[in-house]
PDB file of C-alpha atoms in Angstrom:
ATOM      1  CA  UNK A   1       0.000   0.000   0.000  1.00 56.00           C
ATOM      2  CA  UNK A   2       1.061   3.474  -0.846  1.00 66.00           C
ATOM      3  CA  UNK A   3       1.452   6.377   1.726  1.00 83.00           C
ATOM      4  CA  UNK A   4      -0.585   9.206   1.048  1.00 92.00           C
ATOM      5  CA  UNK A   5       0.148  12.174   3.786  1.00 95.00           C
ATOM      6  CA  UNK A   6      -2.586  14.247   4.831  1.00 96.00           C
ATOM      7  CA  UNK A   7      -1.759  16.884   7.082  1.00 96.00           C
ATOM      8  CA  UNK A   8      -3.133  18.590   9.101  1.00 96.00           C
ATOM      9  CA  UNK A   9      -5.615  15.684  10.243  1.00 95.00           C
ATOM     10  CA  UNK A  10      -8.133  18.577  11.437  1.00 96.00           C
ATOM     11  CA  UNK A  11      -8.561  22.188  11.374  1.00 95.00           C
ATOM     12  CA  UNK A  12     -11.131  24.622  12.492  1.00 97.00           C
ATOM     13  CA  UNK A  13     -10.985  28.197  11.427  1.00 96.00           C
ATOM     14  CA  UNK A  14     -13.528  30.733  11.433  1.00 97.00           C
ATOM     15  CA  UNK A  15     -15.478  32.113   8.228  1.00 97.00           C
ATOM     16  CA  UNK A  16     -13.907  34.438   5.894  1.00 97.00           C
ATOM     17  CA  UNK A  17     -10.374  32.862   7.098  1.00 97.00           C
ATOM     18  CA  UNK A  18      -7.876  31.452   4.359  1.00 96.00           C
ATOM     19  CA  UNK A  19      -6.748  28.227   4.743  1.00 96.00           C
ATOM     20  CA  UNK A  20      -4.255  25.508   3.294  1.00 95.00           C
ATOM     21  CA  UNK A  21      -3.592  22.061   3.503  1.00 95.00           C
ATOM     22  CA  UNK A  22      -1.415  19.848   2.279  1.00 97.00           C
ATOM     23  CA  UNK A  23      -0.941  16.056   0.740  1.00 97.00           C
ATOM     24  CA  UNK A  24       2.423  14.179   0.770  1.00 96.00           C
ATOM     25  CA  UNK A  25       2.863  11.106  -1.452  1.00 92.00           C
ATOM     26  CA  UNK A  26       5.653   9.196  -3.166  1.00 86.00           C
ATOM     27  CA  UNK A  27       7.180  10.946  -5.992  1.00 81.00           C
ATOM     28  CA  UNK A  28       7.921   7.737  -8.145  1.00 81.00           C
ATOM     29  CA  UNK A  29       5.884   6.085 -10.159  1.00 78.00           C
ATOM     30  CA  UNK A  30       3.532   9.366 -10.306  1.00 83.00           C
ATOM     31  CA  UNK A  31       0.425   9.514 -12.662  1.00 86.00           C
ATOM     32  CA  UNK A  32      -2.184  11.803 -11.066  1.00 91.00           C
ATOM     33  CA  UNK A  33      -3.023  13.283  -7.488  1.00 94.00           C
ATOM     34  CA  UNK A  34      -6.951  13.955  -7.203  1.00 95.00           C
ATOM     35  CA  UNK A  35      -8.719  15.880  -4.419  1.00 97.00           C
ATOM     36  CA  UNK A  36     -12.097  15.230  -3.469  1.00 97.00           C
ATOM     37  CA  UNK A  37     -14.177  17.128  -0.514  1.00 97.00           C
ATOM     38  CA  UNK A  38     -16.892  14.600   1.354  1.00 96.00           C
ATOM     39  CA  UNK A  39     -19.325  16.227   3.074  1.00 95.00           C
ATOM     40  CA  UNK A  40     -20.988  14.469   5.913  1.00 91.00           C
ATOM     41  CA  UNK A  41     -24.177  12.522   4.546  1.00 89.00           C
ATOM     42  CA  UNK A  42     -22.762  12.894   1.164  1.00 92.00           C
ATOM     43  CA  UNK A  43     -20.990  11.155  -1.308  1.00 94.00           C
ATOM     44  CA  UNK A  44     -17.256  12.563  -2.058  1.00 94.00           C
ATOM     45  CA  UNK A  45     -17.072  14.820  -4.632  1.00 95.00           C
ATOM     46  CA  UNK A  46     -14.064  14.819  -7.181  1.00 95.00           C
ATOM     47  CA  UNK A  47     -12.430  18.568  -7.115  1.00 97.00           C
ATOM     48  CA  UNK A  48      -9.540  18.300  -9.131  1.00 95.00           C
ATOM     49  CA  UNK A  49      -7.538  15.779 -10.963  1.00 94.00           C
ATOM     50  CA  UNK A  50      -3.977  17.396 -11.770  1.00 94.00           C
ATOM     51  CA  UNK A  51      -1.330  15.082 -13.701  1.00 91.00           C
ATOM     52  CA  UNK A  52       1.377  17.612 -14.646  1.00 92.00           C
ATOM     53  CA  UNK A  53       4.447  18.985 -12.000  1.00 92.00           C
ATOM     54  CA  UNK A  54       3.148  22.541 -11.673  1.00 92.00           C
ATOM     55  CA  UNK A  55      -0.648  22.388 -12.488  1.00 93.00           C
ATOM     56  CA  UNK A  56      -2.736  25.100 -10.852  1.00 96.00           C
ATOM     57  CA  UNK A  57      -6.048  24.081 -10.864  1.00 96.00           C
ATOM     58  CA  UNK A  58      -9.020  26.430  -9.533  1.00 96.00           C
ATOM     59  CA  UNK A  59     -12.490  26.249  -8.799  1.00 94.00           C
ATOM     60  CA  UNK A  60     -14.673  28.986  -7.178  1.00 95.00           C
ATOM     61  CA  UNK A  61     -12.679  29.979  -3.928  1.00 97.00           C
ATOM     62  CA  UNK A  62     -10.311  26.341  -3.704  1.00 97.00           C
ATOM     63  CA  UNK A  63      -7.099  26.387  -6.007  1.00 97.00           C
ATOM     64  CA  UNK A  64      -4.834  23.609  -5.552  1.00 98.00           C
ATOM     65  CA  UNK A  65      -0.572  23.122  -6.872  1.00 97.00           C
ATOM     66  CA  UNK A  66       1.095  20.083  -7.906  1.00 96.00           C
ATOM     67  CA  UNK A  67       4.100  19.002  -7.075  1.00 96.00           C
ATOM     68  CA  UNK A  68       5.750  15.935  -8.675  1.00 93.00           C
ATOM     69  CA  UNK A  69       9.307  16.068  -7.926  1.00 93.00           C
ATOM     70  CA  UNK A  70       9.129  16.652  -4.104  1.00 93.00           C
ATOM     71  CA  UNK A  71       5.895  14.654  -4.037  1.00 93.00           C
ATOM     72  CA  UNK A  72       3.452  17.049  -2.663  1.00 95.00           C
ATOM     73  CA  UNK A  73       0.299  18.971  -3.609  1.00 97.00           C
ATOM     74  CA  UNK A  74      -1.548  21.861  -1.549  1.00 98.00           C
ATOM     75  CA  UNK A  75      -5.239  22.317  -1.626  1.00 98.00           C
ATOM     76  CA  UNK A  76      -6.580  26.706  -0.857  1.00 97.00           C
ATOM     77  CA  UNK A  77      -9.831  27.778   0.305  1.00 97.00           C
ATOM     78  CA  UNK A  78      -9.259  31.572  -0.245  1.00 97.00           C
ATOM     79  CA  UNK A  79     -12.155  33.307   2.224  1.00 97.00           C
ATOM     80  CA  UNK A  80     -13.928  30.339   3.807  1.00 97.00           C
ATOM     81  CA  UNK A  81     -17.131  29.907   4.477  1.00 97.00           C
ATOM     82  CA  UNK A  82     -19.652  27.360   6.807  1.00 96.00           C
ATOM     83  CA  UNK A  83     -20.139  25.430   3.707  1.00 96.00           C
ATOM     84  CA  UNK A  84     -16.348  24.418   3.053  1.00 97.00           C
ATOM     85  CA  UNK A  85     -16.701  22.325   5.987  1.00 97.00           C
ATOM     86  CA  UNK A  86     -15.846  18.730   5.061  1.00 97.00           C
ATOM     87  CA  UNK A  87     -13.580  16.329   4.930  1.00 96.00           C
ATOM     88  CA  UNK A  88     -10.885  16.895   1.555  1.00 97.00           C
ATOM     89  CA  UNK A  89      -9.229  13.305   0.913  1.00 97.00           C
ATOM     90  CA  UNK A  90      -6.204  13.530  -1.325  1.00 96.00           C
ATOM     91  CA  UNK A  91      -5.790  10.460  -3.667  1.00 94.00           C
ATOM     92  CA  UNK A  92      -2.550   9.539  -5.607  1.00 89.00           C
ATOM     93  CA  UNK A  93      -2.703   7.457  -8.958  1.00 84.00           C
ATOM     94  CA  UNK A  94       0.129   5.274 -10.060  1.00 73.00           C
ATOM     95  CA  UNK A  95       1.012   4.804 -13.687  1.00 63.00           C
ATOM     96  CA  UNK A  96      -0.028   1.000 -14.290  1.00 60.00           C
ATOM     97  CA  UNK A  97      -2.168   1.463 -11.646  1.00 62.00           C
ATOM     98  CA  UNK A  98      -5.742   0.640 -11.688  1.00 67.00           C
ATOM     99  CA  UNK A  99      -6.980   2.174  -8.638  1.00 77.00           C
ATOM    100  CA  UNK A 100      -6.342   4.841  -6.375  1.00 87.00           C
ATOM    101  CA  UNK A 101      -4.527   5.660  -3.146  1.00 89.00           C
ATOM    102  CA  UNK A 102      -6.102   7.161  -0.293  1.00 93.00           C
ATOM    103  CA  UNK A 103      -5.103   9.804   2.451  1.00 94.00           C
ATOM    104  CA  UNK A 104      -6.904   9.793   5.519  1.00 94.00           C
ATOM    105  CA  UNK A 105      -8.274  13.089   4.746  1.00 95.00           C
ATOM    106  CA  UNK A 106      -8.135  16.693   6.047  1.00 97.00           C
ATOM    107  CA  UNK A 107     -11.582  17.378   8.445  1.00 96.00           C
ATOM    108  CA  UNK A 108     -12.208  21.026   8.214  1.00 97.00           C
ATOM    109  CA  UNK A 109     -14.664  22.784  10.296  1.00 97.00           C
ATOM    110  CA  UNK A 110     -15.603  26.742   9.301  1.00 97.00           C
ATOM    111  CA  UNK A 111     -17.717  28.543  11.985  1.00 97.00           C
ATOM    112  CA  UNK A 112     -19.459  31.967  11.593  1.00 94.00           C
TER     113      UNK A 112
ATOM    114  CA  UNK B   1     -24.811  13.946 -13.706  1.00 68.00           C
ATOM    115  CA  UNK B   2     -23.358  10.430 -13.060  1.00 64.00           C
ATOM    116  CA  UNK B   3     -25.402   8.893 -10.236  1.00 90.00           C
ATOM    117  CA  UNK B   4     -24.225   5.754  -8.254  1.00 96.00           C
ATOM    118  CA  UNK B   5     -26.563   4.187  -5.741  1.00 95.00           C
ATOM    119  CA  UNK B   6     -26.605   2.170  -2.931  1.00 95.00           C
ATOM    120  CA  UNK B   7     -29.048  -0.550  -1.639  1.00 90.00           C
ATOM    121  CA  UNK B   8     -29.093   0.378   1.417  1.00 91.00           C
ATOM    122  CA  UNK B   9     -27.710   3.446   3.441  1.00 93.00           C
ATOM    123  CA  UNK B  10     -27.674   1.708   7.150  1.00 96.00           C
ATOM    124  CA  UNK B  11     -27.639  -1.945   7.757  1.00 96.00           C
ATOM    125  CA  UNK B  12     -27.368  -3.937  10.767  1.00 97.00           C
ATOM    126  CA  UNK B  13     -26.022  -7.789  10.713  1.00 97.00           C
ATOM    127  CA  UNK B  14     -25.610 -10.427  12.986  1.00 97.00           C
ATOM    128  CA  UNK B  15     -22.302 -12.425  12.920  1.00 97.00           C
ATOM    129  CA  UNK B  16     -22.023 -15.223  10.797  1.00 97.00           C
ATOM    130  CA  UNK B  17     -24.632 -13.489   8.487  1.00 97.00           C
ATOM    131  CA  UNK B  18     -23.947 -13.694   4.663  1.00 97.00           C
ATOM    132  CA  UNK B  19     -24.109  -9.738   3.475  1.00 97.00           C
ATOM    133  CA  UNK B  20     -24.862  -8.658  -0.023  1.00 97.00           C
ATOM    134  CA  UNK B  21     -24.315  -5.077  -0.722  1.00 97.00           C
ATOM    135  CA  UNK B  22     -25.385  -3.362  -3.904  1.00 97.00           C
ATOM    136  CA  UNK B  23     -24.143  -0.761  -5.984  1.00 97.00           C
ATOM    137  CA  UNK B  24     -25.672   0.388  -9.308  1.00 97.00           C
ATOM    138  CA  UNK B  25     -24.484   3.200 -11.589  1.00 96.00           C
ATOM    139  CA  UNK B  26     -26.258   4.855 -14.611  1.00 94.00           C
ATOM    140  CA  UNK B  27     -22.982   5.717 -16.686  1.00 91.00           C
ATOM    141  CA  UNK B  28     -22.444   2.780 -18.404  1.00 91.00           C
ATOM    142  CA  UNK B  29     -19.184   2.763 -16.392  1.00 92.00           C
ATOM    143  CA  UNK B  30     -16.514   0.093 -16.976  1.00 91.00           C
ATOM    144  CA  UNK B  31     -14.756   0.587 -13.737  1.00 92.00           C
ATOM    145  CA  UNK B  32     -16.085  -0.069 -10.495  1.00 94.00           C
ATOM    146  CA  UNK B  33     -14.973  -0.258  -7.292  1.00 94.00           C
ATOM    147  CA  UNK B  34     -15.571  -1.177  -3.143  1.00 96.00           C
ATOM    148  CA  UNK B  35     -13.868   0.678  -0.581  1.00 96.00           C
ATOM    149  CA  UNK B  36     -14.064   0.622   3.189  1.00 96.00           C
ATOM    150  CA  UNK B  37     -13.445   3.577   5.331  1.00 95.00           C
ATOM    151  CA  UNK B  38     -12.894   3.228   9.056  1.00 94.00           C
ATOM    152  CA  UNK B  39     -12.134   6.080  11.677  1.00 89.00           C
ATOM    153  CA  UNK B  40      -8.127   6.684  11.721  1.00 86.00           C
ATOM    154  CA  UNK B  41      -7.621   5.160   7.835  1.00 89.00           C
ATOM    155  CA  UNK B  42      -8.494   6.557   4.548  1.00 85.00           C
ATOM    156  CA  UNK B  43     -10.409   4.801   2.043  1.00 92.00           C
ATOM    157  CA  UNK B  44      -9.154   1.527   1.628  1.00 93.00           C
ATOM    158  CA  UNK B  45      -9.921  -0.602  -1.520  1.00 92.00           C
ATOM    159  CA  UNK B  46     -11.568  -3.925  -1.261  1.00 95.00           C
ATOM    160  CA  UNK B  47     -11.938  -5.053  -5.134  1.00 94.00           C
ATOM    161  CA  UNK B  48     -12.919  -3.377  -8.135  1.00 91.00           C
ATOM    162  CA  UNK B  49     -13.843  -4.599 -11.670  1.00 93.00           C
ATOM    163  CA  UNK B  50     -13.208  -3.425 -15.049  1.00 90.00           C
ATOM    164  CA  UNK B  51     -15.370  -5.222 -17.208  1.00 90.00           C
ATOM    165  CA  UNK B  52     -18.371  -7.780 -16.666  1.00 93.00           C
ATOM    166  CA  UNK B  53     -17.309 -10.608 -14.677  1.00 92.00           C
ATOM    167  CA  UNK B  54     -13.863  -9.002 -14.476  1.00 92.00           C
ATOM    168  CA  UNK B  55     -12.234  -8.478 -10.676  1.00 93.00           C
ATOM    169  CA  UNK B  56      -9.499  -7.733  -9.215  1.00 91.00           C
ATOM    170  CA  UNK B  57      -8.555  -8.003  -5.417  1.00 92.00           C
ATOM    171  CA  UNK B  58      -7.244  -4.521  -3.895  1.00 90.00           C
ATOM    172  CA  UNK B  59      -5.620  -4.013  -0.770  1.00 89.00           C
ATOM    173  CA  UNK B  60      -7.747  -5.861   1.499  1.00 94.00           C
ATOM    174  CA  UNK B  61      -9.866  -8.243  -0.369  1.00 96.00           C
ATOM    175  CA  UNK B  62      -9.692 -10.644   2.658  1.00 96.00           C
ATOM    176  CA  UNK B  63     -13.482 -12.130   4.454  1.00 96.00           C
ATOM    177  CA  UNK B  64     -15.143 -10.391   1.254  1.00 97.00           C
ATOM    178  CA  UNK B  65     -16.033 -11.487  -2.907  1.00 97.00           C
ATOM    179  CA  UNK B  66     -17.689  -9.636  -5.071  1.00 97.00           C
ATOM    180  CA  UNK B  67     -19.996 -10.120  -8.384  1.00 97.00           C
ATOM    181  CA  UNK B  68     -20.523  -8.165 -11.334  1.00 97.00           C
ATOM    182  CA  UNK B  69     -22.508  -9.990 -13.932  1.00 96.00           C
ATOM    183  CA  UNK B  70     -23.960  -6.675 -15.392  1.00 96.00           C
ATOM    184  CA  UNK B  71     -22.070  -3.756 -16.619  1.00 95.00           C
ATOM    185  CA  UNK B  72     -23.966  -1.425 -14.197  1.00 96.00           C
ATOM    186  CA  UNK B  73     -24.351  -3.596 -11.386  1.00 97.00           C
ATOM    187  CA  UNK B  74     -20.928  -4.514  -8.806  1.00 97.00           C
ATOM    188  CA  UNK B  75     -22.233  -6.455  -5.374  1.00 97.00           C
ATOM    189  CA  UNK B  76     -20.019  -7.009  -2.273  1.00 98.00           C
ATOM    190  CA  UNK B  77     -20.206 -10.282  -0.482  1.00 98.00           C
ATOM    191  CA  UNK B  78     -19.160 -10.646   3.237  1.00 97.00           C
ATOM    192  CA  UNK B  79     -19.544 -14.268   3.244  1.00 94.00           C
ATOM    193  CA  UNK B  80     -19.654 -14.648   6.960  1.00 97.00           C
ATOM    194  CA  UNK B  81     -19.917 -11.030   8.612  1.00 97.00           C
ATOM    195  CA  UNK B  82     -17.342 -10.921  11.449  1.00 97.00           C
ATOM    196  CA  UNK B  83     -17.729  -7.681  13.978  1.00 97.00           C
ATOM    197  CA  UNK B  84     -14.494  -6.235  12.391  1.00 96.00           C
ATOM    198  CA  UNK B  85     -16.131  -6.059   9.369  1.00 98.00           C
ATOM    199  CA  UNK B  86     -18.385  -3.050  11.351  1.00 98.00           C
ATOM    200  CA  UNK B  87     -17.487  -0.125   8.757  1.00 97.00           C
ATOM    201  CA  UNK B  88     -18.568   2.377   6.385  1.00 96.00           C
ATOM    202  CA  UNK B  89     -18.750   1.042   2.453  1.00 98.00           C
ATOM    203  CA  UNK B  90     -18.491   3.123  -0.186  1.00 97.00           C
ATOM    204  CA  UNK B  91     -19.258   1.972  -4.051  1.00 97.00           C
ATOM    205  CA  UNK B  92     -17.715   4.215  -7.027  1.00 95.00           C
ATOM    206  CA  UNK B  93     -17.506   4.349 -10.659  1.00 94.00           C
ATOM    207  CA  UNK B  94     -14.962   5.761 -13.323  1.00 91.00           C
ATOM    208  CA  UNK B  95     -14.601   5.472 -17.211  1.00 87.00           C
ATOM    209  CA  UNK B  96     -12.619   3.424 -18.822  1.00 80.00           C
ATOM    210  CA  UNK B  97      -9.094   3.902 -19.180  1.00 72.00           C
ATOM    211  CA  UNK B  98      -6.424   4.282 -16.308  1.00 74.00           C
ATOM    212  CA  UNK B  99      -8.100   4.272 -13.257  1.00 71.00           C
ATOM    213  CA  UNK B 100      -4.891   6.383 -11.517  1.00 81.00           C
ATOM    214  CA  UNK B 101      -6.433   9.341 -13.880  1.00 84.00           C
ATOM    215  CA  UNK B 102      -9.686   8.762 -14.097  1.00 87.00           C
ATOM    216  CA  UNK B 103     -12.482  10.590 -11.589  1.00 91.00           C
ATOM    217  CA  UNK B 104     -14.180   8.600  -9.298  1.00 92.00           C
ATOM    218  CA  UNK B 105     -17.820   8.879  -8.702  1.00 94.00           C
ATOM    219  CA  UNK B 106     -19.142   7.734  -5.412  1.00 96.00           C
ATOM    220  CA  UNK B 107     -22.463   6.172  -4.235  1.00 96.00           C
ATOM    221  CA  UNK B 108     -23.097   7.923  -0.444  1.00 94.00           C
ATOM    222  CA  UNK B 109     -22.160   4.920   0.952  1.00 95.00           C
ATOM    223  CA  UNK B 110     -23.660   1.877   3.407  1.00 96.00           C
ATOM    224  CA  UNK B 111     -22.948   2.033   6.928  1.00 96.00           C
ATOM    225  CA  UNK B 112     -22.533  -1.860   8.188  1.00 97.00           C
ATOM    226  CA  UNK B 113     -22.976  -2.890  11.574  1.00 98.00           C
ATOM    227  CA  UNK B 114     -22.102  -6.390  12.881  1.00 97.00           C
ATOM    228  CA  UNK B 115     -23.752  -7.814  15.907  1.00 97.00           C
TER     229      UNK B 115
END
């Protein structure tokens, strides 16, 4: 099995704050590192899929970076709000692979 | 908008019990896959499938079989439910091609609890 570093494992911040997290995995091998958020009572929800060292990928108020050669990716949430709060797993894809690898996830809680 | 369904979204077993869970998608998917998730680990994967009577074990296939005999259609078998076998199961779909690129598309998953 593949490690896939989450960190940090929680985080609570208040509305309208920035925040970051990031995901660690290994750098050989690499194919594609996916985010997805899963809010509770939901199904997760695919984010972004990023393949190349360097991708910037944005949607709304979350951008997230890719990097291949140090083997890490960071996931933004520029201005959050109560509705961010969910759990963002991290997922890393290995060329040959058939499936993916999953971090334990980042729980983030945004209060007004 | 891909939908993936569950049979059910709570179930409660007694040990021993043989378990069927069901997942269905409406993409006309080729992948298809079973993943547990337990408090402390991420999503770990059970099987998954890539064609119609296609499987392939994943990282902890062990105490569970599964059965696809339509393209749409991928069941999970716990033979003979054990209590560590208490967990959340979540179902997902993905296009053909490399599933290390492909999105996933999750059902909202069954929450299993052995007695």
């Amino acid at each position: 099995i593949l490690n896939v570093e989450q960190s940090p494992q929680s985080l609570h911040v208040q509305e309208g704050d920035s925040t970051n997290f990031t995901c660690s995995f290994p750098s050989s091998n690499f194919y594609a590192l996916h985010w997805y958020r899963w809010e509770t009572a939901k199904s997760p929800e695919a984010l972004f899929v990023m393949t190349l060292n360097g991708d910037e990928k944005k949607k709304g108020r979350i951008s997230a970076t890719l990097n291949t050669k140090e083997g890490y990716s960071y996931l933004y949430i520029k201005g959050s709000q109560p509705e961010d709060s969910a759990t963002y797993l991290c997922a890393f894809g290995r060329y040959s692979g058939y499936a993916l690898n999953f971090g334990k996830g980042t729980s983030l809680l945004v209060t007004p | 908008d891909v939908k993936v369904t569950q049979s059910s979204r709570y179930l409660v077993k007694r040990t021993g019990e043989k378990v069927f869970l069901e997942c269905v998608q409406d993409m006309d998917h080729e992948n298809m896959f079973w993943y547990r998730q337990d408090p402390g680990l991420g999503l770990r994967l059970i099987y998954f499938s890539y064609d119609v009577k296609m499987k392939e074990k994943g990282d902890i296939p062990e105490g569970y079989s599964v059965s696809r005999e339509k393209k749409e259609r991928f069941s999970l078998i716990l033979e003979s439910a054990s209590t560590n076998q208490t967990s959340m199961y979540l179902c997902a779909s993905s296009s053909p091609g490399l599933a290390a690129i492909e999105t996933q598309y999750f059902g909202p998953g069954t929450r299993l609890l052995v007695l």
